[in-house]
Short mmCIF file of C-alpha atoms and ligand atoms in Angstrom, two decimals:
data_model
loop_
_atom_site.label_atom_id
_atom_site.label_comp_id
_atom_site.label_asym_id
_atom_site.label_seq_id
_atom_site.Cartn_x
_atom_site.Cartn_y
_atom_site.Cartn_z
CA MET A 1 1.98 16.65 29.28
CA GLN A 2 3.34 16.16 25.74
CA LYS A 3 3.20 18.96 23.20
CA LYS A 4 0.37 18.26 20.76
CA VAL A 5 1.42 16.84 17.38
CA THR A 6 -0.01 19.19 14.74
CA LYS A 7 2.52 18.94 11.90
CA ALA A 8 2.93 16.03 9.50
CA VAL A 9 5.56 15.44 6.85
CA PHE A 10 4.66 13.56 3.67
CA PRO A 11 7.83 12.49 1.84
CA ILE A 12 6.79 12.22 -1.81
CA ALA A 13 10.05 12.86 -3.61
CA GLY A 14 10.96 9.22 -4.35
CA MET A 15 11.29 7.89 -7.88
CA GLY A 16 8.84 5.02 -7.55
CA THR A 17 10.97 2.65 -9.62
CA ARG A 18 8.94 -0.39 -8.54
CA PHE A 19 6.01 1.06 -10.42
CA LEU A 20 7.69 1.84 -13.73
CA PRO A 21 6.67 2.58 -16.40
CA ALA A 22 3.56 4.18 -14.78
CA THR A 23 5.74 6.43 -12.62
CA LYS A 24 7.74 7.72 -15.59
CA ALA A 25 5.24 10.55 -16.01
CA THR A 26 2.85 10.16 -13.03
CA PRO A 27 3.80 10.51 -9.37
CA LYS A 28 3.27 7.20 -7.54
CA GLU A 29 1.27 9.01 -4.86
CA ILE A 30 -1.36 10.13 -7.38
CA LEU A 31 -2.10 6.52 -8.42
CA THR A 32 -5.73 5.85 -7.64
CA LEU A 33 -7.14 3.40 -5.14
CA VAL A 34 -10.81 3.00 -6.20
CA ASP A 35 -11.52 6.72 -6.73
CA ARG A 36 -9.00 8.58 -4.59
CA PRO A 37 -5.27 9.06 -5.05
CA LEU A 38 -2.98 7.42 -2.50
CA ILE A 39 -1.97 10.81 -1.10
CA GLN A 40 -5.56 11.54 -0.11
CA TYR A 41 -5.75 8.47 2.11
CA ALA A 42 -2.66 9.68 3.99
CA VAL A 43 -3.85 13.30 4.24
CA ASP A 44 -7.31 12.18 5.44
CA GLU A 45 -5.71 9.93 8.06
CA ALA A 46 -3.59 12.85 9.28
CA ARG A 47 -6.60 15.21 9.36
CA ALA A 48 -8.59 12.68 11.40
CA ALA A 49 -5.69 12.54 13.87
CA GLY A 50 -5.77 16.33 14.43
CA ILE A 51 -2.94 17.37 12.09
CA THR A 52 -3.38 20.95 10.85
CA GLU A 53 -0.09 21.61 9.03
CA PHE A 54 0.80 19.40 6.09
CA ILE A 55 4.37 19.47 4.79
CA PHE A 56 5.02 17.86 1.40
CA VAL A 57 8.62 16.99 0.51
CA THR A 58 8.45 16.99 -3.27
CA SER A 59 10.64 16.77 -6.35
CA ARG A 60 10.37 17.52 -10.06
CA GLY A 61 7.12 16.44 -11.69
CA LYS A 62 5.09 16.18 -8.46
CA GLY A 63 3.04 19.37 -8.95
CA ALA A 64 -0.21 17.41 -9.42
CA LEU A 65 -0.04 16.41 -5.76
CA GLU A 66 -0.21 20.00 -4.53
CA ASP A 67 -2.86 20.98 -7.09
CA TYR A 68 -5.04 18.10 -5.98
CA PHE A 69 -5.75 19.70 -2.59
CA ASP A 70 -6.46 23.13 -4.05
CA ARG A 71 -9.90 24.46 -4.87
CA ALA A 72 -11.21 23.77 -8.38
CA PRO A 73 -13.53 26.79 -8.89
CA GLU A 74 -14.66 25.93 -12.45
CA LEU A 75 -15.47 22.34 -11.59
CA GLU A 76 -17.28 23.43 -8.42
CA ALA A 77 -19.33 26.03 -10.35
CA THR A 78 -20.30 23.47 -13.01
CA LEU A 79 -21.41 20.87 -10.46
CA LYS A 80 -23.35 23.53 -8.56
CA ALA A 81 -25.09 24.76 -11.73
CA LYS A 82 -26.08 21.18 -12.58
CA GLY A 83 -27.36 20.52 -9.06
CA LYS A 84 -24.89 17.66 -8.52
CA THR A 85 -24.60 18.32 -4.81
CA ASP A 86 -23.22 14.87 -3.88
CA LEU A 87 -20.29 15.25 -6.25
CA LEU A 88 -19.78 18.84 -5.14
CA GLU A 89 -19.51 17.76 -1.50
CA LEU A 90 -17.10 14.98 -2.47
CA LEU A 91 -14.95 17.46 -4.34
CA GLN A 92 -15.01 20.09 -1.60
CA ALA A 93 -13.96 17.52 0.99
CA THR A 94 -10.61 17.28 -0.83
CA ASN A 95 -9.83 20.99 -0.40
CA LEU A 96 -7.34 22.01 2.24
CA ASP A 97 -7.46 25.55 3.65
CA SER A 98 -5.17 28.24 2.30
CA GLY A 99 -1.81 27.91 3.98
CA ALA A 100 -2.42 24.43 5.35
CA ILE A 101 -0.01 22.79 2.88
CA ALA A 102 3.60 23.86 2.65
CA SER A 103 6.07 22.17 0.39
CA VAL A 104 9.83 21.87 0.24
CA ARG A 105 11.95 20.31 -2.46
CA GLN A 106 14.33 17.43 -2.19
CA ASN A 107 16.68 18.04 -5.12
CA GLU A 108 18.00 14.51 -5.22
CA ALA A 109 16.42 11.29 -3.95
CA LEU A 110 19.09 10.54 -1.33
CA GLY A 111 16.81 8.51 0.92
CA LEU A 112 13.86 8.82 3.30
CA GLY A 113 16.00 10.27 6.11
CA HIS A 114 17.22 13.00 3.79
CA ALA A 115 13.65 13.72 2.61
CA VAL A 116 12.46 14.23 6.20
CA TRP A 117 15.51 16.40 6.98
CA CYS A 118 14.54 18.66 4.03
CA ALA A 119 11.47 19.69 6.08
CA ARG A 120 13.49 20.79 9.14
CA HIS A 121 12.86 24.56 8.84
CA LEU A 122 9.11 24.02 8.59
CA ILE A 123 9.02 21.64 11.55
CA GLY A 124 10.98 23.73 14.03
CA ASP A 125 11.41 22.49 17.58
CA GLU A 126 8.38 20.29 18.19
CA PRO A 127 7.32 16.66 17.78
CA PHE A 128 5.98 15.84 14.32
CA ALA A 129 4.41 12.98 12.39
CA VAL A 130 5.70 11.37 9.19
CA LEU A 131 3.34 9.48 6.87
CA LEU A 132 4.47 7.55 3.80
CA PRO A 133 1.51 7.69 1.42
CA ASP A 134 2.35 4.41 -0.30
CA ASP A 135 1.55 2.62 2.97
CA VAL A 136 -2.25 2.66 3.06
CA ILE A 137 -3.78 1.44 6.31
CA ALA A 138 -7.36 0.26 6.63
CA ALA A 139 -8.36 0.67 10.28
CA GLU A 140 -11.44 1.43 12.32
CA LYS A 141 -9.54 4.13 14.20
CA PRO A 142 -6.98 5.75 11.87
CA CYS A 143 -3.46 4.44 12.56
CA LEU A 144 -1.95 7.87 13.22
CA GLN A 145 -4.70 8.66 15.70
CA GLN A 146 -3.97 5.41 17.58
CA MET A 147 -0.31 6.42 17.69
CA ILE A 148 -0.95 10.01 18.79
CA GLU A 149 -3.07 8.74 21.68
CA ALA A 150 -0.31 6.31 22.74
CA HIS A 151 2.34 9.01 22.25
CA ALA A 152 0.48 11.32 24.65
CA GLU A 153 1.44 8.77 27.34
CA THR A 154 4.99 7.90 26.26
CA GLY A 155 6.39 10.99 24.52
CA GLY A 156 9.64 10.35 22.64
CA ASN A 157 9.78 8.67 19.25
CA MET A 158 7.21 6.18 18.04
CA VAL A 159 7.24 4.00 14.93
CA ALA A 160 4.35 1.91 13.61
CA ALA A 161 5.21 -1.78 13.67
CA MET A 162 3.68 -4.94 12.28
CA GLU A 163 4.62 -8.59 12.15
CA VAL A 164 5.96 -9.87 8.83
CA PRO A 165 7.06 -13.37 7.81
CA ALA A 166 10.76 -14.09 8.54
CA GLU A 167 11.61 -14.23 4.81
CA LYS A 168 10.33 -10.65 4.34
CA THR A 169 12.28 -8.91 7.12
CA ALA A 170 15.13 -8.01 4.72
CA SER A 171 12.80 -5.49 3.02
CA TYR A 172 12.07 -3.47 6.19
CA GLY A 173 13.51 -1.67 9.18
CA VAL A 174 13.23 -4.27 11.96
CA LEU A 175 12.84 -3.73 15.72
CA ASP A 176 14.80 -5.33 18.52
CA VAL A 177 12.33 -5.52 21.40
CA PRO A 178 12.80 -7.32 24.74
CA SER A 179 9.15 -8.29 24.85
CA ALA A 180 6.42 -8.27 22.22
CA ILE A 181 3.49 -8.01 24.63
CA GLY A 182 0.99 -5.18 24.22
CA PRO A 183 0.70 -2.45 21.63
CA VAL A 184 3.49 -0.17 22.98
CA LEU A 185 6.92 -1.79 22.81
CA PRO A 186 10.09 -0.11 24.16
CA VAL A 187 12.75 -0.58 21.47
CA HIS A 188 16.31 -1.69 22.25
CA GLY A 189 17.63 -1.61 18.68
CA MET A 190 16.64 -1.08 15.04
CA VAL A 191 18.20 -2.48 11.88
CA GLU A 192 17.39 -1.26 8.37
CA LYS A 193 17.01 -4.11 5.87
CA PRO A 194 18.85 -6.81 7.88
CA ALA A 195 20.60 -9.52 5.87
CA PRO A 196 18.48 -12.70 5.69
CA GLY A 197 18.66 -14.66 8.92
CA THR A 198 20.01 -11.74 11.00
CA ALA A 199 16.79 -9.86 11.84
CA PRO A 200 16.39 -9.25 15.61
CA SER A 201 12.63 -9.98 15.39
CA ASN A 202 9.84 -10.16 12.83
CA LEU A 203 8.47 -6.74 13.83
CA ALA A 204 8.84 -4.45 10.84
CA VAL A 205 8.61 -0.67 10.81
CA ILE A 206 6.02 0.68 8.39
CA GLY A 207 5.30 4.19 7.15
CA ARG A 208 3.93 6.03 10.19
CA TYR A 209 6.17 7.79 12.69
CA ILE A 210 6.00 10.37 15.48
CA LEU A 211 9.43 11.90 15.96
CA THR A 212 11.27 14.35 18.17
CA PRO A 213 13.20 17.28 16.64
CA GLN A 214 16.41 15.59 17.86
CA VAL A 215 15.98 13.06 15.03
CA LEU A 216 16.30 15.97 12.56
CA ARG A 217 19.54 16.98 14.24
CA ASN A 218 20.78 13.37 13.96
CA LEU A 219 20.10 13.56 10.21
CA GLU A 220 22.33 16.63 9.92
CA SER A 221 25.44 14.47 9.33
CA HIS A 222 23.95 12.98 6.11
CA GLN A 223 25.37 9.62 7.04
CA THR A 224 24.45 6.93 4.52
CA GLY A 225 23.26 3.49 5.57
CA ALA A 226 21.63 0.47 3.93
CA GLY A 227 21.47 0.72 0.13
CA GLY A 228 23.73 3.81 0.18
CA GLU A 229 20.71 5.93 1.25
CA ILE A 230 20.33 8.36 4.15
CA GLN A 231 18.06 6.23 6.32
CA LEU A 232 15.47 7.56 8.74
CA THR A 233 15.80 4.34 10.76
CA ASP A 234 19.46 5.11 11.54
CA ALA A 235 18.62 8.58 12.84
CA ILE A 236 15.88 7.18 15.08
CA GLU A 237 18.14 4.34 16.23
CA LYS A 238 20.61 6.90 17.64
CA GLU A 239 17.94 8.01 20.10
CA ILE A 240 17.81 4.57 21.71
CA ALA A 241 21.29 4.93 23.21
CA ALA A 242 21.09 8.71 23.67
CA ALA A 243 17.66 9.05 25.25
CA GLY A 244 16.09 5.58 25.50
CA ASN A 245 12.85 6.99 24.15
CA VAL A 246 11.97 4.94 21.07
CA TYR A 247 8.76 2.91 21.04
CA GLY A 248 7.25 0.54 18.52
CA TYR A 249 3.49 0.75 18.21
CA ARG A 250 1.57 -2.31 17.08
CA PHE A 251 -1.44 -0.70 15.46
CA GLN A 252 -4.87 -2.20 14.93
CA GLY A 253 -5.58 -2.41 11.21
CA ARG A 254 -4.31 -3.78 7.94
CA ARG A 255 -1.51 -2.19 5.96
CA TYR A 256 -1.20 -2.40 2.19
CA ASP A 257 2.14 -1.74 0.50
CA CYS A 258 0.86 0.33 -2.39
CA GLY A 259 4.44 1.06 -3.47
CA SER A 260 4.54 -2.49 -4.84
CA LYS A 261 2.36 -3.78 -7.65
CA ALA A 262 1.07 -6.78 -5.69
CA GLY A 263 0.20 -4.69 -2.62
CA TYR A 264 -1.51 -2.06 -4.74
CA LEU A 265 -3.69 -4.66 -6.49
CA GLN A 266 -4.59 -6.25 -3.14
CA ALA A 267 -5.55 -2.84 -1.75
CA THR A 268 -7.67 -2.11 -4.83
CA VAL A 269 -9.66 -5.31 -4.29
CA ALA A 270 -9.96 -4.83 -0.50
CA PHE A 271 -11.04 -1.19 -0.73
CA GLY A 272 -13.43 -2.03 -3.59
CA LEU A 273 -15.03 -4.80 -1.52
CA ALA A 274 -15.41 -2.37 1.40
CA ARG A 275 -17.55 -0.03 -0.72
CA ASP A 276 -21.33 -0.48 -0.69
CA ASP A 277 -21.64 0.81 -4.27
CA LEU A 278 -19.06 -1.63 -5.69
CA ARG A 279 -19.09 -4.71 -3.47
CA ASP A 280 -21.73 -6.85 -5.23
CA ASP A 281 -20.38 -6.42 -8.77
CA LEU A 282 -16.77 -6.85 -7.71
CA GLU A 283 -17.49 -9.92 -5.60
CA ALA A 284 -19.41 -11.59 -8.44
CA PHE A 285 -16.56 -10.79 -10.83
CA LEU A 286 -13.93 -12.23 -8.48
CA TYR A 287 -15.91 -15.46 -8.01
CA ASP A 288 -16.25 -15.71 -11.80
CA MET A 289 -12.54 -15.22 -12.36
CA LEU A 290 -11.63 -17.83 -9.76
CA ALA A 291 -14.12 -20.34 -11.19
CA MET A 292 -12.72 -19.78 -14.69
CA ARG A 293 -9.15 -20.27 -13.49
CA GLN A 294 -10.06 -23.43 -11.60
CA ALA A 295 -11.92 -24.82 -14.62
CA ALA A 296 -8.86 -24.13 -16.80
CA GLU A 297 -6.48 -26.03 -14.46
P1 LIG B 301 10.35 4.10 -1.26
O1 LIG B 301 11.32 3.31 -0.51
O2 LIG B 301 9.04 3.47 -1.58
O3 LIG B 301 11.05 4.66 -2.56
O4 LIG B 301 10.10 5.43 -0.43
P2 LIG B 301 10.42 5.19 -3.89
O5 LIG B 301 11.46 5.91 -4.65
O6 LIG B 301 9.17 5.98 -3.63
O7 LIG B 301 9.95 3.88 -4.66
P3 LIG B 301 10.81 2.67 -5.30
O8 LIG B 301 11.36 1.88 -4.13
O9 LIG B 301 11.86 3.24 -6.20
O10 LIG B 301 9.77 1.90 -6.07
C1 LIG B 301 9.17 5.52 0.63
C2 LIG B 301 8.65 6.94 0.68
O11 LIG B 301 9.70 7.86 0.87
C3 LIG B 301 9.73 8.83 -0.16
C4 LIG B 301 8.96 8.20 -1.32
O12 LIG B 301 8.37 9.19 -2.14
C5 LIG B 301 7.92 7.35 -0.60
O13 LIG B 301 6.78 8.09 -0.22
N1 LIG B 301 11.14 9.15 -0.51
C6 LIG B 301 12.04 8.15 -0.65
C7 LIG B 301 11.51 10.46 -0.68
O14 LIG B 301 10.69 11.38 -0.55
N2 LIG B 301 12.81 10.73 -0.99
C8 LIG B 301 13.74 9.77 -1.12
O15 LIG B 301 14.92 10.10 -1.39
C9 LIG B 301 13.34 8.44 -0.96
#
């Protein structure tokens, strides 16, 4: 029986350079998808998967992310006084209990592996989840929940994986798997951002992980990898030879890369179309735009 996964790390200390100039003064993770910041999608996914302790790895200028999950007594009182119960419920659903969020600082953006290592004292000696909030996943059953259920059978380390076109593999960590049948894939190797044409497969790692505390110990050496950054992939990769307990998990759902402008715009349209209150107007607008573009060609 595996120890239950109850802690999740949210690395939010990156600089978000792909989103400049917006991220000059606003954390990327507070950018809004329809009416909720990216970080809320990740926190809600973790809550639905049974996570009770939320660890934010932050940096300068990210205070808004912690405030967001706090109570807003004045706003709540005003909505209550005005009888706006729907809005009040919406607002209260964003509150996390006292003590549920802990945060640690990453003083310098040295890479995702380093960010996760910064949370080591709060994680202790138990398996934990990592969620990158700029990967937003639309799924019937939340992606992390799918993974936690699979992890209850396998134990070890698990990374979310999805197929990407061959020309995109250089942007991801890529899995070497002997067989790509079924959702749970034992991993024989991992390469962070392989040079074009050298990827071992087209299965890319995306921002959901369940990791053993040994991965934190592997990060202790602060070894740099691709791009001169301390890579989480490298620390997980070490466990393949040492323990043979790394699994890829092909989740059901669609992932949007909201750390890139194109992915963020696609997510905005997809999540807008999924909303009953927005669908009709948005759909009509999109048809109009397309018709106008076609007429202009
Ligand atoms: P990204 O690779 O998207 O980096 O990090 P970034 O800095 O956020 O964005 P770009 O590439 O410059 O546009 C993936 C996740 O890891 C976190 C980021 O905040 C993001 O959630 N991260 C990355 C850290 O917390 N610390 C780091 O040193 C690097």
